[in-house]
Short mmCIF file of C-alpha atoms in Angstrom, two decimals:
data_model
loop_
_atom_site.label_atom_id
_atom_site.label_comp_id
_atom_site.label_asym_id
_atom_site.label_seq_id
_atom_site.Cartn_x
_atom_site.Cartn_y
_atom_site.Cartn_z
CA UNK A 1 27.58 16.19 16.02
CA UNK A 2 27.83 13.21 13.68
CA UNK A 3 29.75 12.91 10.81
CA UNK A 4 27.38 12.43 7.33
CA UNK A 5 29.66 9.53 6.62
CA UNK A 6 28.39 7.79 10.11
CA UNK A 7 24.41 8.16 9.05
CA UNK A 8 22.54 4.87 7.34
CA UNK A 9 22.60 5.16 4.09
CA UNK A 10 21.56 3.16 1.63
CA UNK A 11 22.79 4.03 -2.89
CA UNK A 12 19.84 4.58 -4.67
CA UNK A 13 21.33 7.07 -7.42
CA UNK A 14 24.41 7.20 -9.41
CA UNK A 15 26.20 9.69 -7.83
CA UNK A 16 28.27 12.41 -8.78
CA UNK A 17 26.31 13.75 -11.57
CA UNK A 18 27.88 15.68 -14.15
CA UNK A 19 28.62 19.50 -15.01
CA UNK A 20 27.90 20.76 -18.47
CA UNK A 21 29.38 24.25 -19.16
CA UNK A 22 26.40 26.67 -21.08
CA UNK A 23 28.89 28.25 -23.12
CA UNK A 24 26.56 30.39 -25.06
CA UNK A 25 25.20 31.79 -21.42
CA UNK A 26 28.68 31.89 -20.66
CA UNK A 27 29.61 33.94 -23.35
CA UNK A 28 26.68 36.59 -23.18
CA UNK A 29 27.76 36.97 -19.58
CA UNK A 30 31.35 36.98 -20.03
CA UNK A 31 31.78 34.39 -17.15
CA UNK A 32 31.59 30.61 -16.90
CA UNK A 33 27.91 29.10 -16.40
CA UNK A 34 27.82 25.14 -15.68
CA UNK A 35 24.80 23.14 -14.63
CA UNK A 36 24.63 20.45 -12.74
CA UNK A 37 22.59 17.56 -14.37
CA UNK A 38 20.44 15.81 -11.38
CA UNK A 39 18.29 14.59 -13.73
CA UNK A 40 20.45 12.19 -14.86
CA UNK A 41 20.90 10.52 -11.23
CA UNK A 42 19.50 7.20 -12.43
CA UNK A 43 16.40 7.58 -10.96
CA UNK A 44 13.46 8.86 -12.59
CA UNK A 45 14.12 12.61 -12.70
CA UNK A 46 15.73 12.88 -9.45
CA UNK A 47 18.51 14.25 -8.12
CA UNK A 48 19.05 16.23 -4.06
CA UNK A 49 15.76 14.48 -3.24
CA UNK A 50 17.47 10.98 -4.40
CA UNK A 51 20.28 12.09 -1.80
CA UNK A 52 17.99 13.08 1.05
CA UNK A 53 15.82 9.63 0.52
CA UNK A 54 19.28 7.58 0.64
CA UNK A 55 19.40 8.72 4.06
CA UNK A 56 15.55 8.50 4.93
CA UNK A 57 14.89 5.29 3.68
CA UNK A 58 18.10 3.86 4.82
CA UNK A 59 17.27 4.36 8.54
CA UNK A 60 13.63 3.12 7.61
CA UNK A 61 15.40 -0.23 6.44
CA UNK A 62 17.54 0.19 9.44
CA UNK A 63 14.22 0.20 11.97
CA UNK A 64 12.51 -2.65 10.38
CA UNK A 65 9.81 -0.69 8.14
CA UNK A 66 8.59 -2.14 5.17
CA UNK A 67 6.09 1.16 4.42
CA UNK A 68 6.70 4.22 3.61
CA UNK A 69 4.64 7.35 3.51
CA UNK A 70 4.59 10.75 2.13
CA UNK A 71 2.64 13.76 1.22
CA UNK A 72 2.64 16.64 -1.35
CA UNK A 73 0.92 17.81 -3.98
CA UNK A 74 -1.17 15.88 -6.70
CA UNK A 75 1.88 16.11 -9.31
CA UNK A 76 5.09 15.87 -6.37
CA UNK A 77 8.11 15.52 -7.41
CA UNK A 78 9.05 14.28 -4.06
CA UNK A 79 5.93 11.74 -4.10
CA UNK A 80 7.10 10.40 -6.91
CA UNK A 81 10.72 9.98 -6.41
CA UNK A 82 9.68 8.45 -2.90
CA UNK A 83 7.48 5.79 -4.71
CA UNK A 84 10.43 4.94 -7.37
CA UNK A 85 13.00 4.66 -4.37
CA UNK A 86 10.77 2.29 -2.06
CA UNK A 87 9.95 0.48 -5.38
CA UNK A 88 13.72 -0.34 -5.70
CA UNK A 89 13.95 -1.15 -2.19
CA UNK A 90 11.38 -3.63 -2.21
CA UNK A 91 9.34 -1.13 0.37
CA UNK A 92 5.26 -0.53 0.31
CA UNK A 93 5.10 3.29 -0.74
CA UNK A 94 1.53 4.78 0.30
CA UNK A 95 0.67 8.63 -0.73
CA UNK A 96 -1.47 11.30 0.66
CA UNK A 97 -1.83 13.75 -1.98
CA UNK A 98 -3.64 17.17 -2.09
CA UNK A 99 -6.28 16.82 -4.55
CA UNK A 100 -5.99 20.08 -5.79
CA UNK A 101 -4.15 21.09 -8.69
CA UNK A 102 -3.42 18.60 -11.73
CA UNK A 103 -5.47 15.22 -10.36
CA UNK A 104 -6.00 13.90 -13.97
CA UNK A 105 -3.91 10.50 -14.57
CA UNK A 106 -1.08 11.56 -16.20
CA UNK A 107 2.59 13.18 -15.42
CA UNK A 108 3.70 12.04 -11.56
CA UNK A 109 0.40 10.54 -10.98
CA UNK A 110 1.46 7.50 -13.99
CA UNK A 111 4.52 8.02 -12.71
CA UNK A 112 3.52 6.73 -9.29
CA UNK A 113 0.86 3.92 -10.40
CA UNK A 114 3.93 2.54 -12.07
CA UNK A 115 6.40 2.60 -9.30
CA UNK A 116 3.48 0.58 -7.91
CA UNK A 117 2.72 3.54 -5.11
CA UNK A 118 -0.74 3.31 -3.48
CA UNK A 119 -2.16 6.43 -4.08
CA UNK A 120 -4.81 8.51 -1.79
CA UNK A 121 -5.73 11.96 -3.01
CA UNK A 122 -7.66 14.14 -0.40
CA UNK A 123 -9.62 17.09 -0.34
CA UNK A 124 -7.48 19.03 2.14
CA UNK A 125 -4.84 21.67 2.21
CA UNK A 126 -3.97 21.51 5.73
CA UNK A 127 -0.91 19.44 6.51
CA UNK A 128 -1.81 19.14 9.89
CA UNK A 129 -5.02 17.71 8.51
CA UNK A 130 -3.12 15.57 6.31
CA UNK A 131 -0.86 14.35 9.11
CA UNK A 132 -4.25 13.32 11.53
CA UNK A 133 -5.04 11.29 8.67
CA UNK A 134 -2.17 9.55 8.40
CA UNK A 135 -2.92 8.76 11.75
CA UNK A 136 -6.12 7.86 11.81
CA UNK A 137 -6.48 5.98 8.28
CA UNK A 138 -3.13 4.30 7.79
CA UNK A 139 -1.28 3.94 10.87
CA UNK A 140 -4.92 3.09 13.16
CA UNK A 141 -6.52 0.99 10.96
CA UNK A 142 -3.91 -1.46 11.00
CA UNK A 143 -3.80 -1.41 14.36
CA UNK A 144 -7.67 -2.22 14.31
CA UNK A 145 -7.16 -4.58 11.65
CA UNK A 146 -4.70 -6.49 13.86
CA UNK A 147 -5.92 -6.14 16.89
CA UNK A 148 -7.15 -9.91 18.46
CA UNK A 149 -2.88 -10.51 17.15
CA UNK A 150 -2.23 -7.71 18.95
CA UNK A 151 -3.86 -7.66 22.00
CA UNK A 152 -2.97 -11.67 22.72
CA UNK A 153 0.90 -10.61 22.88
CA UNK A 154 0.21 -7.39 24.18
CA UNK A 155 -0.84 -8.17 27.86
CA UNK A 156 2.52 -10.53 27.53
CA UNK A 157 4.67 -7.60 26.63
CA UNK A 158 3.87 -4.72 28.79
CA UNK A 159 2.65 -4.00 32.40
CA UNK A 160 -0.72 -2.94 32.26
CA UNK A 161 -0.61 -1.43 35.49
CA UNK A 162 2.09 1.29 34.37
CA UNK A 163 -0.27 2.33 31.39
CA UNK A 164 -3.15 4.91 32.55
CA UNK A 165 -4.73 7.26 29.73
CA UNK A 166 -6.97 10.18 30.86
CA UNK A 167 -6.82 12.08 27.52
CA UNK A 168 -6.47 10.96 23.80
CA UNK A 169 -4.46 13.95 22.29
CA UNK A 170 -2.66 13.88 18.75
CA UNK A 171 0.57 14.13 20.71
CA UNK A 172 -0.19 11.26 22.69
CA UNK A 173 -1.55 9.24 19.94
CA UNK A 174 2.07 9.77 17.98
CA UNK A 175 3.83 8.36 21.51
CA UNK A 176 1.19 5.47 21.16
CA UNK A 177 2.10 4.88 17.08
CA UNK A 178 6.03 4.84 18.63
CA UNK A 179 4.74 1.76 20.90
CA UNK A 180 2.71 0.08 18.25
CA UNK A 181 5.48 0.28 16.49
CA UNK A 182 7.93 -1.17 18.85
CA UNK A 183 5.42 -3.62 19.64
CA UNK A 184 4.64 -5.13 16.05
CA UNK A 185 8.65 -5.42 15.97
CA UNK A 186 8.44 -7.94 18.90
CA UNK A 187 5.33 -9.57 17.76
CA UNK A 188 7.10 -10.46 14.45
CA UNK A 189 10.36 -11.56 15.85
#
């Protein structure tokens, strides 16, 4: 098992953040009651999802992305911190959002627009819906976009005669975005 101290990281938030002691809670419960303020991270209104993206977006950095993507609700906390983070790292942030709940502009939706996220909001509750179109939407259309680039160095890069494809499954298509991936690494080196 590895060590936390051995993972990428990369210091988004000003970390530790403080206690504060409630003393009047305190004193109605005749014990001590102390909060921990997360809020004051140094990131919007972050806090353990600042920690958690240190690690995230640290191995992003680590594998060469320059876009990130996440999903949540039309007001996410998490959405939101994500865009402020990959704002600071210089990253592309790109959310799918569930339409439903608060979609007017305002709260984590301004909050986004001005960490400079681009924001899609769709009319789906599924993740597993939400996931395909990641898939199909984001990660394929650049592909598609790319593709006379693409297919030039891709004949260079791999055996052709190794690659057969009888069925085009989600599962498969994932391996596949693992390639592009790895491919559009060497094309840009």
């Amino acid at each position: 098992m590895r060590n936390l101290h051995d993972l990428p990281r990369v210091r988004l938030g000003v970390f530790p953040t403080p206690f504060y002691r409630l003393d009047r809670l305190s004193e109605q419960y005749g014990r001590g009651i102390w909060i921990k303020r997360d809020d004051l991270c140094g990131v919007a209104l972050g806090g353990s999802k600042v920690r958690k993206l240190e690690f995230v977006l640290a191995e992003a950095l680590d594998q060469g992305c320059d876009t990130v993507f996440t999903t949540g609700g039309a007001q996410s906390n998490h959405a939101a911190l994500t865009a402020a983070c990959a704002a600071r790292l210089g990253m592309k942030c790109i959310l799918l959002l569930k339409r439903r709940g608060v979609t007017e502009h305002r709260g984590n939706l301004v909050l986004d627009e001005l960490f400079g996220a681009e924001v899609r909001l769709l009319d789906m509750d599924s993740y597993d819906e939400i996931y395909a179109e990641m898939l199909v939407n984001v990660f394929l259309k650049d592909i598609f976009n790319n593709f006379p680039r693409i297919i030039s160095r891709f004949f260079n890069f791999i055996d052709m005669s190794v690659i057969t494809i009888t069925t085009m499954r989600f599962s498969f298509a994932i391996g596949f975005i693992t390639i592009y991936v790895r491919f559009i690494q060497f094309i840009i080196v």
